[in-house]
PDB file of C-alpha atoms in Angstrom:
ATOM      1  CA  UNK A 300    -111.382   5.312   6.138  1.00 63.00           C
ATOM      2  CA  UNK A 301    -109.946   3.106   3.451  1.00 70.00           C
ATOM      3  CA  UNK A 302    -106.657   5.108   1.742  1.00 76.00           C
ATOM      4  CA  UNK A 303    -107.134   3.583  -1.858  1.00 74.00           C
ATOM      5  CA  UNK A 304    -110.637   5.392  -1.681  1.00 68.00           C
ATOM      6  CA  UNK A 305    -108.516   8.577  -1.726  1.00 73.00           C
ATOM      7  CA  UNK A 306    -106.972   7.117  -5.439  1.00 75.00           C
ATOM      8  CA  UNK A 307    -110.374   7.190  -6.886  1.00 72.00           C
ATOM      9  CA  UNK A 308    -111.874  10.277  -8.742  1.00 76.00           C
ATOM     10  CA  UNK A 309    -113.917  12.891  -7.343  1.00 73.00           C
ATOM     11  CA  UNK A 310    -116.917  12.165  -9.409  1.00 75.00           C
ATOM     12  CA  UNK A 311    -116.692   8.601  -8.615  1.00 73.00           C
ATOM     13  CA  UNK A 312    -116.353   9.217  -4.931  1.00 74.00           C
ATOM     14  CA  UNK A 313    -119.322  11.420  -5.305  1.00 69.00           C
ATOM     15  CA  UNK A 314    -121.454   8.129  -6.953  1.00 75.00           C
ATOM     16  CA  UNK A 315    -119.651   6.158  -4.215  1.00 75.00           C
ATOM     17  CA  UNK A 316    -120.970   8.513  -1.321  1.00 75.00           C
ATOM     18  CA  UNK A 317    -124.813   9.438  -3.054  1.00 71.00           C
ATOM     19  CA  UNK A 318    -125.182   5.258  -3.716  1.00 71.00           C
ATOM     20  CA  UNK A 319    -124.403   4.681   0.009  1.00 75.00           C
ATOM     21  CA  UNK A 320    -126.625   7.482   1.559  1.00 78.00           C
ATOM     22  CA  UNK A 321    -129.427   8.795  -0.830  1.00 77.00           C
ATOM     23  CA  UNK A 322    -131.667   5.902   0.223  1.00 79.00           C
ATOM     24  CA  UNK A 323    -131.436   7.007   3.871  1.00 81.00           C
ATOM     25  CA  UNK A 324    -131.588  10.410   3.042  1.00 78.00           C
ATOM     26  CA  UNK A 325    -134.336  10.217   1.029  1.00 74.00           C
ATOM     27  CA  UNK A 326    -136.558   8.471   4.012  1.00 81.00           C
ATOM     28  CA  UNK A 327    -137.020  11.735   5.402  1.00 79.00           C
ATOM     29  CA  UNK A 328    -139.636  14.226   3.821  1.00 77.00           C
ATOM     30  CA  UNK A 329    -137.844  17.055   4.193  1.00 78.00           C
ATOM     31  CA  UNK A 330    -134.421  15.676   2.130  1.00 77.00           C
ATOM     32  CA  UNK A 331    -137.039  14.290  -0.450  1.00 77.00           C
ATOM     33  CA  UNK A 332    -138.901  17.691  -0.843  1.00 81.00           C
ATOM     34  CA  UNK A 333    -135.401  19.414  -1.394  1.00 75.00           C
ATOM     35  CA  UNK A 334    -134.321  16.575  -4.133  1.00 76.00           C
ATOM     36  CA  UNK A 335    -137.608  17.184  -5.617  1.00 77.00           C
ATOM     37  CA  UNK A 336    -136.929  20.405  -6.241  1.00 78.00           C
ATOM     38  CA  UNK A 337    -133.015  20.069  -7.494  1.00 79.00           C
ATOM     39  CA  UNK A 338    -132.166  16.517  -8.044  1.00 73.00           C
ATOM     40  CA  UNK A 339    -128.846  17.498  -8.585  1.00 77.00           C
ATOM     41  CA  UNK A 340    -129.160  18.076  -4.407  1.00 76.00           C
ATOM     42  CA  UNK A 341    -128.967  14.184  -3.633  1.00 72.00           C
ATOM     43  CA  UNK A 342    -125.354  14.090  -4.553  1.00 74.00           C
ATOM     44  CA  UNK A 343    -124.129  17.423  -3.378  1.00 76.00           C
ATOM     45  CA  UNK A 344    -125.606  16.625   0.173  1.00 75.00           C
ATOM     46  CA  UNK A 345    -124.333  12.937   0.152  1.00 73.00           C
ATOM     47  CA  UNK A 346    -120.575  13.538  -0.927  1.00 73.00           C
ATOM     48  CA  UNK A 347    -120.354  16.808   1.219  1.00 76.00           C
ATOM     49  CA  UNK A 348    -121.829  15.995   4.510  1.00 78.00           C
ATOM     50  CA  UNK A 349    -122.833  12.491   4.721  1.00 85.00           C
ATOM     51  CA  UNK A 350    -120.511  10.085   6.714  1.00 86.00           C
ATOM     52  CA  UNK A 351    -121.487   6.523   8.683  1.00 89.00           C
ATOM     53  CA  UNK A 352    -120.681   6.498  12.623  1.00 94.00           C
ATOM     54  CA  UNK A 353    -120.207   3.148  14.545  1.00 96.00           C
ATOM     55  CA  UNK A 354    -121.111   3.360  18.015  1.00 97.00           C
ATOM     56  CA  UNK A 355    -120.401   0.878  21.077  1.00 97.00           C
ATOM     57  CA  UNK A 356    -122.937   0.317  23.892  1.00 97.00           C
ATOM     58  CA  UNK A 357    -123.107   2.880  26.429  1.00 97.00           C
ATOM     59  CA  UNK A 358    -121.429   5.405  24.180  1.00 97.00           C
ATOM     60  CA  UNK A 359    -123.031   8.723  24.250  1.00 97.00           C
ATOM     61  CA  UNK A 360    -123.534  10.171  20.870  1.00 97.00           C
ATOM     62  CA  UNK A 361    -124.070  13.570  21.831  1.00 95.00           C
ATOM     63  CA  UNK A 362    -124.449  15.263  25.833  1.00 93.00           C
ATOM     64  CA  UNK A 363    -126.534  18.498  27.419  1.00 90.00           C
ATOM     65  CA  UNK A 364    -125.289  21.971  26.311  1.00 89.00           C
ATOM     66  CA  UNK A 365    -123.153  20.330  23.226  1.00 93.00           C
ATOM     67  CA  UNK A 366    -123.858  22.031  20.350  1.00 95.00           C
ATOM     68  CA  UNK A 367    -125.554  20.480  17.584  1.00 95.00           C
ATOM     69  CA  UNK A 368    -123.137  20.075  14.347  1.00 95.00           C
ATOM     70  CA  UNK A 369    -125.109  17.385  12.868  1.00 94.00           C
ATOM     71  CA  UNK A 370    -128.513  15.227  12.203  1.00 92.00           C
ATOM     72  CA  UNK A 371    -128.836  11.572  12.566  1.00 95.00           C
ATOM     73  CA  UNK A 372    -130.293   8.399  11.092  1.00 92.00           C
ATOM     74  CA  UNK A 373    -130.354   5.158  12.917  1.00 95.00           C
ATOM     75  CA  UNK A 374    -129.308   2.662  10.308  1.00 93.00           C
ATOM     76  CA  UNK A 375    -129.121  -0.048  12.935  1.00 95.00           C
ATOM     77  CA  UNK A 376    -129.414  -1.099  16.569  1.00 97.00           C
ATOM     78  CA  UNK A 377    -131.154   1.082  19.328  1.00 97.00           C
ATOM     79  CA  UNK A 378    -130.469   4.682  21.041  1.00 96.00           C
ATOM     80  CA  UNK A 379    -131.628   6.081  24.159  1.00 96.00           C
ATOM     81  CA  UNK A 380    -132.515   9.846  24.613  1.00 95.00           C
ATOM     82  CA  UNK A 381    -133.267  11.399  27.856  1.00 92.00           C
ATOM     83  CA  UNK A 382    -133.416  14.885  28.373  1.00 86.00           C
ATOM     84  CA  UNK A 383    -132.319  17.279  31.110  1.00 70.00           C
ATOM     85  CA  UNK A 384    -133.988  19.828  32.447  1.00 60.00           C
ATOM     86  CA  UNK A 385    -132.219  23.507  32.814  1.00 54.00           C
ATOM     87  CA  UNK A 386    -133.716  26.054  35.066  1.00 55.00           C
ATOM     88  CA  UNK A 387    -132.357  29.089  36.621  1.00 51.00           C
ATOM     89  CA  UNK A 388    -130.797  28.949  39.466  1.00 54.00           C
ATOM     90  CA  UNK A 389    -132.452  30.094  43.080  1.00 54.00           C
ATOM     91  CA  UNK A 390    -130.052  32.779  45.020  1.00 52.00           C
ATOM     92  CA  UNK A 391    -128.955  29.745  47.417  1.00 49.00           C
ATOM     93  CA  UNK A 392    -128.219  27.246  44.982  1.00 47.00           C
ATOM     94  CA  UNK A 393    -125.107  25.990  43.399  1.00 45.00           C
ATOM     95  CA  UNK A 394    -124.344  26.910  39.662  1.00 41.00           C
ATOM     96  CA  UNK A 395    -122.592  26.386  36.732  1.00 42.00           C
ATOM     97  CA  UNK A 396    -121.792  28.131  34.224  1.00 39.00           C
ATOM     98  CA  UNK A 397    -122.578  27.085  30.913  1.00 41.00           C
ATOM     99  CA  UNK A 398    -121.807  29.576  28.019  1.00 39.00           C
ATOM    100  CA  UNK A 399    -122.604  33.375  29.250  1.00 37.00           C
ATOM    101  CA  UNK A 400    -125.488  31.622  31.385  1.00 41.00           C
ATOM    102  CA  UNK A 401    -125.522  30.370  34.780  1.00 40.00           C
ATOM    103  CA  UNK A 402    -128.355  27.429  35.410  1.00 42.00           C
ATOM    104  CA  UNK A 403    -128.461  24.480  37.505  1.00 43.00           C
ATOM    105  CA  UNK A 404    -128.988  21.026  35.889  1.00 46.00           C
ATOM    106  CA  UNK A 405    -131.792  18.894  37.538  1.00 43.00           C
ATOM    107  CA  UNK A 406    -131.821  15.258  36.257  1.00 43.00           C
ATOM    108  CA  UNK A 407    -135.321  14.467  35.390  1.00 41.00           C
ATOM    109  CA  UNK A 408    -134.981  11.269  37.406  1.00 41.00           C
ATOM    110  CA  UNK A 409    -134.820  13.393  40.847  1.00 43.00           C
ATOM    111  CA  UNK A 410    -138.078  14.512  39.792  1.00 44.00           C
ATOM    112  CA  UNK A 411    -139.758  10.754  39.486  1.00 44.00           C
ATOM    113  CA  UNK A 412    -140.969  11.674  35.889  1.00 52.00           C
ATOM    114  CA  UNK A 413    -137.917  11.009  34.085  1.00 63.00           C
ATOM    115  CA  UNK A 414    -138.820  10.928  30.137  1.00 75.00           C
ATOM    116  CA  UNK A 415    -136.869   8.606  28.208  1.00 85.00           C
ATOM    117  CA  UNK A 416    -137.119   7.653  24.906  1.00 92.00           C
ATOM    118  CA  UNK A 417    -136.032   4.376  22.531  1.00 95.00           C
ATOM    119  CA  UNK A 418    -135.275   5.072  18.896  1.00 95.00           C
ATOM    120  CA  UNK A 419    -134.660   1.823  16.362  1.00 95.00           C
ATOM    121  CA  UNK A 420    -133.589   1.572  13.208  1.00 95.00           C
ATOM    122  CA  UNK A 421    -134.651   4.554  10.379  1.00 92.00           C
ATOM    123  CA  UNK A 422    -135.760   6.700  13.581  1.00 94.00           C
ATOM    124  CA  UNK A 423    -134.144  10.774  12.713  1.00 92.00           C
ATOM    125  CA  UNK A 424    -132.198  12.192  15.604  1.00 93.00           C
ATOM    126  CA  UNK A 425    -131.445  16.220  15.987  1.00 92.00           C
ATOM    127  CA  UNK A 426    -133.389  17.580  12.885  1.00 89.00           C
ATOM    128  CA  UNK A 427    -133.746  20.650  14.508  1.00 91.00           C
ATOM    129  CA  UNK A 428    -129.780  21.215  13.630  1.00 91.00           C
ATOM    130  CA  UNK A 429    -131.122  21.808   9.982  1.00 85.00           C
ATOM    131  CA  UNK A 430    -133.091  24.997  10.881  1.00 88.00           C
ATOM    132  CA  UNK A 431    -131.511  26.747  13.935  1.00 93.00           C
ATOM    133  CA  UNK A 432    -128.501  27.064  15.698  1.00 94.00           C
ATOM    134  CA  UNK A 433    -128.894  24.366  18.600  1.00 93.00           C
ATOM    135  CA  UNK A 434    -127.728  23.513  22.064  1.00 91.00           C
ATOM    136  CA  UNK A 435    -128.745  19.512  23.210  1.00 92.00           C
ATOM    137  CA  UNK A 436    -131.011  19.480  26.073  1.00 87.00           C
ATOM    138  CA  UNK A 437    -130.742  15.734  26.990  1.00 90.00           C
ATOM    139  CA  UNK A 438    -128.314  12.929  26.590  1.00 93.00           C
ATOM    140  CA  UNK A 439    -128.292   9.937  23.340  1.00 96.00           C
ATOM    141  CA  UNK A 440    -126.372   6.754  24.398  1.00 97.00           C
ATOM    142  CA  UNK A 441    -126.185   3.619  22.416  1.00 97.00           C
ATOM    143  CA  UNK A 442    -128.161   0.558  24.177  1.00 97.00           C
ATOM    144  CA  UNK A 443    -126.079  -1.830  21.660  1.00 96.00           C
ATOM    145  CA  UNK A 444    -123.632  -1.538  18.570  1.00 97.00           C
ATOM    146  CA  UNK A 445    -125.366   1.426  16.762  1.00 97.00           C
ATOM    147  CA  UNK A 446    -124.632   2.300  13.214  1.00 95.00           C
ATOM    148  CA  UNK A 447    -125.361   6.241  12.349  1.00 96.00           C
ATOM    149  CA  UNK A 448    -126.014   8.115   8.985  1.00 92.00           C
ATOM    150  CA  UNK A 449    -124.831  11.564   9.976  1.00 92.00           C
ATOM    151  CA  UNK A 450    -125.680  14.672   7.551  1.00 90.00           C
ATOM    152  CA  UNK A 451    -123.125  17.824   9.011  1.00 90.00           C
ATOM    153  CA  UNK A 452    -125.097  20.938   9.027  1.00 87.00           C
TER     154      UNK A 452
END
């Protein structure tokens, strides 16, 4: 945050904030469909719920059973997402308990078929925040300095 941004008017904040983002935004068809519609809707998204996020290598972004406040697009460097898998737990097994359920997490990588996934640059993270309320299965971590467009939902 730079304080002499806080000096400036709203309405020039809110060019400040759509000139930054829209282009990002507007990568993804679902953001472009909505502007579409109400072009007015670039700005109000951008200067309400856009922000940039630095990132350090090895930093996780976001964890299993975190909930899901927010979508993502990689503006630079590279992310890895591997996911968990949660199943209910066998009457002998140990438990924790996560929410009102009780499940054991299994690391895919016990299992020899561990799933992971590289994301680059302009790759969207977590767009299923949009439409639901939602829990993260799996882990994202930073390979490298990562730079994040996030849009709060």
């Amino acid at each position: 945050d730079v304080p002499s941004l806080s000096l400036l008017p709203t309405t020039l904040k809110h060019e400040l904030s759509c000139s930054i983002f829209a282009r990002v935004m507007l990568r993804h068809s679902v953001f472009y469909t909505w502007c579409i519609v109400d072009d007015a809707m670039v700005e109000d998204i951008t200067s309400r719920t856009a922000d940039l996020e630095a990132y350090s290598k090895h930093d996780d972004i976001f964890v299993p059973v975190m909930e899901a406040k927010k979508t993502y697009c990689v503006r630079n460097g590279s992310l890895s997402y591997c996911r968990d898998v949660l199943i209910a737990p066998g009457p002998s097994e140990s438990t924790a308990v996560l929410g009102c359920q009780s499940v054991r997490r299994i690391s895919l990588a016990k299992r020899q078929d561990r799933v992971e996934v590289t994301l680059g640059p302009n790759s969207w993270v977590s767009m299923v925040a949009l439409w639901c309320d939602w829990t993260y299965l799996g882990t994202l971590q930073a390979l490298d300095t990562v730079e994040l467009v996030s849009f709060n939902v």
